[in-house]
mmCIF file of C-alpha atoms (C1' of nucleotides) in Angstrom:
data_model
loop_
_atom_site.group_PDB
_atom_site.id
_atom_site.type_symbol
_atom_site.label_atom_id
_atom_site.label_comp_id
_atom_site.label_asym_id
_atom_site.label_seq_id
_atom_site.Cartn_x
_atom_site.Cartn_y
_atom_site.Cartn_z
ATOM 1 C CA MET A 1 98.453 246.122 91.076
ATOM 2 C CA SER A 2 101.417 247.928 92.403
ATOM 3 C CA ASN A 3 103.843 246.934 89.700
ATOM 4 C CA ASN A 4 101.817 248.506 86.912
ATOM 5 C CA LYS A 5 103.964 251.453 87.745
ATOM 6 C CA VAL A 6 107.130 249.510 86.965
ATOM 7 C CA MET A 7 105.514 248.210 83.804
ATOM 8 C CA ASP A 8 104.682 251.766 82.759
ATOM 9 C CA GLN A 9 108.201 252.940 83.405
ATOM 10 C CA ILE A 10 109.931 250.217 81.428
ATOM 11 C CA LYS A 11 107.542 250.586 78.542
ATOM 12 C CA LYS A 12 108.330 254.260 78.536
ATOM 13 C CA ILE A 13 112.034 253.504 78.334
ATOM 14 C CA LEU A 14 111.473 251.218 75.372
ATOM 15 C CA ASP A 15 109.178 253.794 73.832
ATOM 16 C CA ASN A 16 111.699 256.601 74.135
ATOM 17 C CA HIS A 17 114.448 254.501 72.691
ATOM 18 C CA LEU A 18 112.408 253.400 69.687
ATOM 19 C CA GLU A 19 111.362 256.949 69.003
ATOM 20 C CA LEU A 20 114.873 258.284 69.348
ATOM 21 C CA LYS A 21 116.417 255.621 67.137
ATOM 22 C CA LYS A 22 113.482 255.734 64.726
ATOM 23 C CA GLN A 23 112.775 252.062 65.177
ATOM 24 C CA ARG A 24 109.280 250.648 64.893
ATOM 25 C CA LYS A 25 106.955 250.304 67.847
ATOM 26 C CA THR A 26 105.745 246.836 67.046
ATOM 27 C CA PRO A 27 103.265 245.174 69.386
ATOM 28 C CA GLU A 28 105.609 242.165 69.602
ATOM 29 C CA ARG A 29 108.276 244.211 71.347
ATOM 30 C CA TYR A 30 105.917 245.447 74.015
ATOM 31 C CA ALA A 31 104.334 242.047 74.476
ATOM 32 C CA ILE A 32 107.718 240.396 74.959
ATOM 33 C CA LEU A 33 108.863 243.053 77.400
ATOM 34 C CA GLU A 34 105.674 242.577 79.390
ATOM 35 C CA GLU A 35 106.026 238.799 79.572
ATOM 36 C CA ILE A 36 109.629 239.130 80.686
ATOM 37 C CA TYR A 37 108.639 241.408 83.535
ATOM 38 C CA ASN A 38 106.057 238.883 84.618
ATOM 39 C CA PHE A 39 108.785 236.294 85.028
ATOM 40 C CA ASN A 40 110.241 235.944 88.480
ATOM 41 C CA HIS A 41 113.931 235.594 87.763
ATOM 42 C CA HIS A 42 115.925 233.567 85.301
ATOM 43 C CA PHE A 43 114.659 232.185 82.037
ATOM 44 C CA ASP A 44 116.080 231.186 78.691
ATOM 45 C CA ALA A 45 115.013 232.012 75.161
ATOM 46 C CA ASP A 46 113.053 228.817 74.804
ATOM 47 C CA GLU A 47 111.067 229.302 77.993
ATOM 48 C CA LEU A 48 110.140 232.769 76.840
ATOM 49 C CA TYR A 49 109.206 231.463 73.403
ATOM 50 C CA ASN A 50 106.884 228.879 74.926
ATOM 51 C CA LYS A 51 105.358 231.338 77.345
ATOM 52 C CA MET A 52 104.618 233.699 74.475
ATOM 53 C CA LYS A 53 103.160 230.910 72.382
ATOM 54 C CA LYS A 54 100.696 230.044 75.123
ATOM 55 C CA SER A 55 99.752 233.669 75.632
ATOM 56 C CA LYS A 56 97.491 235.513 73.249
ATOM 57 C CA PHE A 57 100.574 236.866 71.499
ATOM 58 C CA SER A 58 102.494 234.177 69.660
ATOM 59 C CA VAL A 59 105.883 235.302 68.430
ATOM 60 C CA SER A 60 108.627 233.612 66.404
ATOM 61 C CA ARG A 61 112.029 232.583 67.699
ATOM 62 C CA ALA A 62 113.747 235.151 65.526
ATOM 63 C CA THR A 63 111.730 237.901 67.146
ATOM 64 C CA ILE A 64 112.448 236.537 70.598
ATOM 65 C CA TYR A 65 116.185 236.725 69.975
ATOM 66 C CA ASN A 66 116.013 240.092 68.246
ATOM 67 C CA THR A 67 113.993 241.614 71.035
ATOM 68 C CA LEU A 68 116.150 240.115 73.769
ATOM 69 C CA ASP A 69 119.183 241.728 72.144
ATOM 70 C CA LEU A 70 117.371 245.033 72.021
ATOM 71 C CA LEU A 71 116.327 244.856 75.661
ATOM 72 C CA VAL A 72 119.777 243.837 76.808
ATOM 73 C CA GLU A 73 121.169 246.831 74.987
ATOM 74 C CA LEU A 74 118.672 249.013 76.837
ATOM 75 C CA ASP A 75 119.683 247.465 80.170
ATOM 76 C CA LEU A 76 116.129 246.329 80.745
ATOM 77 C CA VAL A 77 117.298 242.745 80.646
ATOM 78 C CA THR A 78 120.536 241.105 81.757
ATOM 79 C CA LYS A 79 122.099 238.259 79.850
ATOM 80 C CA HIS A 80 123.956 235.568 81.759
ATOM 81 C CA ILE A 81 125.799 232.458 80.948
ATOM 82 C CA PHE A 82 126.148 230.025 83.797
ATOM 83 C CA LYS A 83 127.903 226.659 83.550
ATOM 84 C CA ASN A 84 126.195 225.093 80.563
ATOM 85 C CA ASN A 85 126.208 226.865 77.261
ATOM 86 C CA THR A 86 122.739 228.312 77.015
ATOM 87 C CA PHE A 87 122.049 231.925 77.749
ATOM 88 C CA LYS A 88 119.898 232.875 80.705
ATOM 89 C CA TYR A 89 118.134 236.185 81.018
ATOM 90 C CA GLU A 90 116.494 238.195 83.769
ATOM 91 C CA LYS A 91 114.692 241.491 84.022
ATOM 92 C CA SER A 92 116.971 244.148 85.409
ATOM 93 C CA PHE A 93 115.196 247.474 85.707
ATOM 94 C CA GLY A 94 114.646 248.560 89.270
ATOM 95 C CA TYR A 95 116.502 245.606 90.664
ATOM 96 C CA ARG A 96 119.724 246.549 92.318
ATOM 97 C CA GLN A 97 122.824 244.830 91.044
ATOM 98 C CA HIS A 98 123.392 241.458 92.520
ATOM 99 C CA ASP A 99 125.422 238.319 91.952
ATOM 100 C CA HIS A 100 124.496 234.669 91.902
ATOM 101 C CA LEU A 101 124.997 231.630 94.046
ATOM 102 C CA ILE A 102 124.231 228.378 92.247
ATOM 103 C CA LEU A 103 123.482 225.407 94.482
ATOM 104 C CA ASP A 104 123.553 221.781 93.419
ATOM 105 C CA SER A 105 123.683 222.918 89.798
ATOM 106 C CA ASP A 106 120.098 224.040 89.653
ATOM 107 C CA GLU A 107 119.010 226.349 92.430
ATOM 108 C CA ILE A 108 119.893 229.990 91.869
ATOM 109 C CA LEU A 109 120.091 232.437 94.765
ATOM 110 C CA GLU A 110 120.997 236.078 94.623
ATOM 111 C CA PHE A 111 123.257 238.045 96.908
ATOM 112 C CA CYS A 112 124.872 241.386 97.125
ATOM 113 C CA ASP A 113 128.220 242.176 98.670
ATOM 114 C CA PRO A 114 129.728 245.650 98.603
ATOM 115 C CA ARG A 115 133.284 244.306 98.571
ATOM 116 C CA ILE A 116 132.937 243.424 94.907
ATOM 117 C CA GLN A 117 132.872 247.150 94.192
ATOM 118 C CA LEU A 118 136.081 247.608 96.131
ATOM 119 C CA ILE A 119 137.763 244.905 94.066
ATOM 120 C CA LYS A 120 136.471 246.567 90.928
ATOM 121 C CA ASN A 121 137.933 249.900 91.987
ATOM 122 C CA SER A 122 141.313 248.360 92.692
ATOM 123 C CA ILE A 123 141.410 246.603 89.345
ATOM 124 C CA GLU A 124 140.530 249.802 87.544
ATOM 125 C CA LYS A 125 143.389 251.601 89.207
ATOM 126 C CA ILE A 126 145.972 248.852 88.880
ATOM 127 C CA TYR A 127 145.331 248.148 85.214
ATOM 128 C CA ASP A 128 144.266 251.669 84.260
ATOM 129 C CA VAL A 129 141.047 250.445 82.701
ATOM 130 C CA GLU A 130 137.378 251.280 82.844
ATOM 131 C CA ILE A 131 135.216 248.379 83.965
ATOM 132 C CA GLU A 132 131.759 248.288 82.459
ATOM 133 C CA SER A 133 130.365 245.176 84.046
ATOM 134 C CA HIS A 134 131.252 242.083 85.947
ATOM 135 C CA SER A 135 129.905 238.658 86.581
ATOM 136 C CA LEU A 136 130.453 236.736 89.763
ATOM 137 C CA TYR A 137 129.074 233.283 90.410
ATOM 138 C CA PHE A 138 129.633 230.995 93.329
ATOM 139 C CA PHE A 139 128.981 227.311 92.799
ATOM 140 C CA GLY A 140 128.296 225.166 95.795
ATOM 141 C CA LYS A 141 126.014 222.850 97.626
ATOM 142 C CA LYS A 142 123.794 222.880 100.660
ATOM 143 C CA LYS A 143 125.280 221.496 103.828
ATOM 144 C CA LYS A 144 124.002 218.113 104.896
ATOM 145 C CA LYS A 145 122.101 218.482 108.118
ATOM 146 C CA LEU A 146 123.216 216.103 110.838
ATOM 147 C CA LYS A 147 120.360 214.230 112.424
ATOM 148 C CA MET B 1 164.068 223.075 80.134
ATOM 149 C CA SER B 2 162.888 224.056 83.556
ATOM 150 C CA ASN B 3 159.269 223.096 83.099
ATOM 151 C CA ASN B 4 160.015 219.479 82.379
ATOM 152 C CA LYS B 5 159.622 219.225 86.084
ATOM 153 C CA VAL B 6 156.064 220.530 85.902
ATOM 154 C CA MET B 7 155.393 218.209 82.999
ATOM 155 C CA ASP B 8 156.647 215.276 85.025
ATOM 156 C CA GLN B 9 154.474 216.191 87.976
ATOM 157 C CA ILE B 10 151.264 216.539 86.037
ATOM 158 C CA LYS B 11 151.879 213.331 84.131
ATOM 159 C CA LYS B 12 152.367 211.643 87.437
ATOM 160 C CA ILE B 13 149.029 212.947 88.662
ATOM 161 C CA LEU B 14 147.309 211.612 85.573
ATOM 162 C CA ASP B 15 149.196 208.370 85.943
ATOM 163 C CA ASN B 16 148.195 207.858 89.559
ATOM 164 C CA HIS B 17 144.604 208.608 88.791
ATOM 165 C CA LEU B 18 144.424 206.179 85.884
ATOM 166 C CA GLU B 19 146.035 203.490 87.940
ATOM 167 C CA LEU B 20 143.767 204.068 90.901
ATOM 168 C CA LYS B 21 140.600 204.132 88.822
ATOM 169 C CA LYS B 22 141.813 201.292 86.626
ATOM 170 C CA GLN B 23 141.475 203.368 83.499
ATOM 171 C CA ARG B 24 143.726 202.877 80.496
ATOM 172 C CA LYS B 25 146.946 204.740 80.006
ATOM 173 C CA THR B 26 146.450 205.580 76.362
ATOM 174 C CA PRO B 27 149.098 207.628 74.573
ATOM 175 C CA GLU B 28 146.359 210.068 73.463
ATOM 176 C CA ARG B 29 145.732 211.139 77.039
ATOM 177 C CA TYR B 30 149.349 211.942 77.721
ATOM 178 C CA ALA B 31 149.805 213.652 74.367
ATOM 179 C CA ILE B 32 146.778 215.887 74.942
ATOM 180 C CA LEU B 33 147.883 216.752 78.449
ATOM 181 C CA GLU B 34 151.307 217.671 77.121
ATOM 182 C CA GLU B 35 149.938 219.913 74.378
ATOM 183 C CA ILE B 36 147.687 221.680 76.846
ATOM 184 C CA TYR B 37 150.599 222.464 79.109
ATOM 185 C CA ASN B 38 152.448 223.924 76.147
ATOM 186 C CA PHE B 39 149.629 226.405 75.622
ATOM 187 C CA ASN B 40 150.060 229.759 77.260
ATOM 188 C CA HIS B 41 146.617 230.438 78.610
ATOM 189 C CA HIS B 42 143.147 230.117 77.186
ATOM 190 C CA PHE B 43 142.137 227.862 74.356
ATOM 191 C CA ASP B 44 139.008 226.113 73.153
ATOM 192 C CA ALA B 45 138.405 222.527 72.087
ATOM 193 C CA ASP B 46 138.809 223.375 68.424
ATOM 194 C CA GLU B 47 142.157 225.089 68.888
ATOM 195 C CA LEU B 48 143.405 222.076 70.763
ATOM 196 C CA TYR B 49 142.048 219.747 68.097
ATOM 197 C CA ASN B 50 143.891 221.657 65.379
ATOM 198 C CA LYS B 51 147.082 221.853 67.368
ATOM 199 C CA MET B 52 146.978 218.091 67.883
ATOM 200 C CA LYS B 53 146.256 217.467 64.242
ATOM 201 C CA LYS B 54 149.348 219.404 63.217
ATOM 202 C CA SER B 55 151.486 217.617 65.772
ATOM 203 C CA LYS B 56 152.685 214.079 65.272
ATOM 204 C CA PHE B 57 149.746 212.869 67.339
ATOM 205 C CA SER B 58 146.452 213.360 65.576
ATOM 206 C CA VAL B 59 143.430 212.774 67.768
ATOM 207 C CA SER B 60 139.680 212.856 67.169
ATOM 208 C CA ARG B 61 137.257 215.416 68.508
ATOM 209 C CA ALA B 62 135.570 212.808 70.686
ATOM 210 C CA THR B 63 138.866 212.087 72.389
ATOM 211 C CA ILE B 64 139.584 215.774 72.821
ATOM 212 C CA TYR B 65 136.305 216.256 74.666
ATOM 213 C CA ASN B 66 136.626 213.053 76.664
ATOM 214 C CA THR B 67 140.116 213.908 77.776
ATOM 215 C CA LEU B 68 139.264 217.497 78.605
ATOM 216 C CA ASP B 69 136.489 216.242 80.879
ATOM 217 C CA LEU B 70 138.921 213.886 82.536
ATOM 218 C CA LEU B 71 141.538 216.573 83.092
ATOM 219 C CA VAL B 72 138.985 219.026 84.420
ATOM 220 C CA GLU B 73 137.887 216.400 86.907
ATOM 221 C CA LEU B 74 141.512 216.015 87.984
ATOM 222 C CA ASP B 75 141.851 219.780 88.397
ATOM 223 C CA LEU B 76 144.679 219.815 85.882
ATOM 224 C CA VAL B 77 142.561 221.957 83.588
ATOM 225 C CA THR B 78 139.982 224.644 84.314
ATOM 226 C CA LYS B 79 136.887 225.071 82.207
ATOM 227 C CA HIS B 80 135.512 228.553 81.660
ATOM 228 C CA ILE B 81 132.642 230.052 79.848
ATOM 229 C CA PHE B 82 133.041 233.715 79.034
ATOM 230 C CA LYS B 83 130.472 235.823 77.199
ATOM 231 C CA ASN B 84 129.919 233.793 74.060
ATOM 232 C CA ASN B 85 128.775 230.238 74.342
ATOM 233 C CA THR B 86 131.893 228.229 73.697
ATOM 234 C CA PHE B 87 133.930 226.717 76.453
ATOM 235 C CA LYS B 88 137.444 227.942 77.124
ATOM 236 C CA TYR B 89 140.051 225.937 78.951
ATOM 237 C CA GLU B 90 143.369 226.606 80.632
ATOM 238 C CA LYS B 91 145.972 224.555 82.418
ATOM 239 C CA SER B 92 145.637 224.932 86.159
ATOM 240 C CA PHE B 93 148.236 222.903 87.986
ATOM 241 C CA GLY B 94 150.786 225.026 89.783
ATOM 242 C CA TYR B 95 149.030 228.229 88.880
ATOM 243 C CA ARG B 96 147.480 229.886 91.848
ATOM 244 C CA GLN B 97 143.804 230.661 91.602
ATOM 245 C CA HIS B 98 143.064 233.827 89.747
ATOM 246 C CA ASP B 99 140.213 235.633 88.077
ATOM 247 C CA HIS B 100 139.880 237.300 84.713
ATOM 248 C CA LEU B 101 139.652 240.772 83.315
ATOM 249 C CA ILE B 102 138.427 240.884 79.737
ATOM 250 C CA LEU B 103 139.298 244.029 77.823
ATOM 251 C CA ASP B 104 137.656 245.184 74.619
ATOM 252 C CA SER B 105 136.060 241.754 74.291
ATOM 253 C CA ASP B 106 139.238 239.974 73.313
ATOM 254 C CA GLU B 107 142.194 240.593 75.595
ATOM 255 C CA ILE B 108 142.242 238.440 78.701
ATOM 256 C CA LEU B 109 144.244 239.468 81.763
ATOM 257 C CA GLU B 110 144.487 237.670 85.047
ATOM 258 C CA PHE B 111 144.373 239.071 88.534
ATOM 259 C CA CYS B 112 144.154 237.904 92.075
ATOM 260 C CA ASP B 113 142.392 239.654 94.923
ATOM 261 C CA PRO B 114 142.136 238.154 98.391
ATOM 262 C CA ARG B 115 138.845 239.889 99.095
ATOM 263 C CA ILE B 116 137.033 237.381 96.922
ATOM 264 C CA GLN B 117 137.817 234.774 99.571
ATOM 265 C CA LEU B 118 136.297 236.984 102.226
ATOM 266 C CA ILE B 119 133.121 237.304 100.198
ATOM 267 C CA LYS B 120 133.083 233.557 99.747
ATOM 268 C CA ASN B 121 133.399 233.016 103.479
ATOM 269 C CA SER B 122 130.539 235.389 104.198
ATOM 270 C CA ILE B 123 128.281 233.717 101.670
ATOM 271 C CA GLU B 124 129.026 230.304 103.115
ATOM 272 C CA LYS B 125 128.045 231.492 106.567
ATOM 273 C CA ILE B 126 124.974 233.452 105.551
ATOM 274 C CA TYR B 127 123.455 230.742 103.378
ATOM 275 C CA ASP B 128 124.881 227.779 105.292
ATOM 276 C CA VAL B 129 126.376 226.284 102.157
ATOM 277 C CA GLU B 130 129.682 224.886 101.009
ATOM 278 C CA ILE B 131 131.156 226.722 98.053
ATOM 279 C CA GLU B 132 133.190 224.572 95.707
ATOM 280 C CA SER B 133 134.210 227.109 93.121
ATOM 281 C CA HIS B 134 133.546 230.558 91.818
ATOM 282 C CA SER B 135 133.938 232.514 88.659
ATOM 283 C CA LEU B 136 134.543 236.222 88.552
ATOM 284 C CA TYR B 137 134.992 238.212 85.387
ATOM 285 C CA PHE B 138 135.333 241.915 84.889
ATOM 286 C CA PHE B 139 134.517 243.282 81.475
ATOM 287 C CA GLY B 140 135.963 246.619 80.503
ATOM 288 C CA LYS B 141 138.085 248.639 78.173
ATOM 289 C CA LYS B 142 141.422 250.358 78.190
ATOM 290 C CA LYS B 143 141.419 254.020 78.980
ATOM 291 C CA LYS B 144 142.066 256.304 76.063
ATOM 292 C CA LYS B 145 145.373 258.032 76.567
ATOM 293 C CA LEU B 146 145.206 261.814 76.242
ATOM 294 C CA LYS B 147 147.805 263.192 73.864
ATOM 295 C "C1'" DA C 1 104.647 253.188 49.455
ATOM 296 C "C1'" DT C 2 108.628 252.182 51.734
ATOM 297 C "C1'" DG C 3 111.657 249.490 54.225
ATOM 298 C "C1'" DG C 4 112.224 247.881 59.088
ATOM 299 C "C1'" DA C 5 110.419 243.935 61.553
ATOM 300 C "C1'" DT C 6 108.463 239.512 61.590
ATOM 301 C "C1'" DG C 7 107.776 234.348 60.667
ATOM 302 C "C1'" DC C 8 109.455 230.343 59.010
ATOM 303 C "C1'" DA C 9 112.715 227.174 58.031
ATOM 304 C "C1'" DA C 10 117.190 226.210 56.767
ATOM 305 C "C1'" DA C 11 121.972 226.839 58.092
ATOM 306 C "C1'" DC C 12 125.421 227.050 61.460
ATOM 307 C "C1'" DT C 13 128.430 226.086 65.576
ATOM 308 C "C1'" DG C 14 130.031 223.761 69.332
ATOM 309 C "C1'" DT C 15 129.222 219.653 71.728
ATOM 310 C "C1'" DT C 16 127.468 214.961 72.434
ATOM 311 C "C1'" DT C 17 126.342 210.356 71.044
ATOM 312 C "C1'" DG C 18 126.295 205.629 68.675
ATOM 313 C "C1'" DC C 19 128.754 202.252 66.829
ATOM 314 C "C1'" DA C 20 132.440 199.664 64.662
ATOM 315 C "C1'" DC C 21 137.190 199.097 65.378
ATOM 316 C "C1'" DT C 22 141.595 199.327 68.018
ATOM 317 C "C1'" DA C 23 144.774 198.465 71.490
ATOM 318 C "C1'" DC C 24 145.784 198.658 76.645
ATOM 319 C "C1'" DT C 25 145.787 195.468 80.388
ATOM 320 C "C1'" DA D 1 140.656 187.684 75.358
ATOM 321 C "C1'" DG D 2 138.020 191.123 77.051
ATOM 322 C "C1'" DT D 3 136.580 195.684 77.168
ATOM 323 C "C1'" DA D 4 137.717 200.655 77.825
ATOM 324 C "C1'" DG D 5 138.934 204.049 74.654
ATOM 325 C "C1'" DT D 6 139.214 205.802 70.070
ATOM 326 C "C1'" DG D 7 137.735 207.644 65.363
ATOM 327 C "C1'" DC D 8 134.298 208.867 62.504
ATOM 328 C "C1'" DA D 9 130.163 210.688 61.299
ATOM 329 C "C1'" DA D 10 125.637 211.524 62.378
ATOM 330 C "C1'" DA D 11 122.668 213.680 65.832
ATOM 331 C "C1'" DC D 12 121.670 217.321 68.812
ATOM 332 C "C1'" DA D 13 120.649 221.979 70.982
ATOM 333 C "C1'" DG D 14 120.786 226.634 70.990
ATOM 334 C "C1'" DT D 15 121.382 230.421 68.149
ATOM 335 C "C1'" DT D 16 121.780 232.917 63.788
ATOM 336 C "C1'" DT D 17 120.651 233.855 59.093
ATOM 337 C "C1'" DG D 18 118.121 234.454 54.498
ATOM 338 C "C1'" DC D 19 114.260 235.544 52.389
ATOM 339 C "C1'" DA D 20 109.382 236.290 51.469
ATOM 340 C "C1'" DT D 21 105.767 238.727 53.640
ATOM 341 C "C1'" DC D 22 103.677 242.116 56.627
ATOM 342 C "C1'" DC D 23 102.636 246.341 58.753
ATOM 343 C "C1'" DA D 24 104.142 250.809 61.363
ATOM 344 C "C1'" DT D 25 105.326 255.012 59.622
#
DNA sequence: ATGGATGCAAACTGTTTGCACTACT
DNA sequence: AGTAGTGCAAACAGTTTGCATCCAT
């Protein structure tokens, strides 16, 4: 499989961090990271919890949340909040930055537009601030096709 | 006061809507709308609830949420969700569309950049969709001033 | 062996819901 | 009079927390 290489890289990142910060290399952390990178796109804590429960490696909710926080901090995972108030997550290593288009409240597409960087640069200059991240969502619906 | 005029206009909008949809013109609805338009910027349901409680017109949480939904539907109020998972609201009539810059996790500034419309237009064409709304937030921090 | 991490369940927070009562039309 | 809207409190959902136990170091 070609993405074993990605898997190796992200595990290495986690590994390095844990070593550096003298945190424990628990099997749970690696198992969770692996499951997340097997997801294709957005999931929430509960989905991950259930996926883990079905897998050979059952893990508690507390650990799910703890590990998600850790991985977000490491930039291996991105945390979103769309319109409702539950957090959504997605793997982020090796995926270039993108924004989201949400159609009919449930379908999520991704896009990338360089002009967002230009806006960011302007804002930084105008307000004399340093921007660390942004979130841009478009909400819309598919056009009805005329018969 | 110069914004009595604004107050009159928005009450008229609510009025028309209630009449049209044959909904009741309860004093609670007008009182809540008025309090909201006395706020200067972002608040959450609880802040509004407390503000109402202190005013002459105490109102229940259920009514707060019901009325907020109604006003959002009428575009008199905008509903946001920033990084944590509680909804924030702001009055929106007469205020041209703007986006938000959140500094050091607590200060909220507003800005307006026409390029966001250009991005929107592109996305609509590329994906053949109709975009109804967007949300754009920049998260950053103030630059340290050198002494 | 030590204490950081986990599992479990209870607590918490913001929001929603059910139902009896109120008051707008 | 009829019923939409309100108030209250209980229910709910997602997340966080406290504490006993476990296991990586």
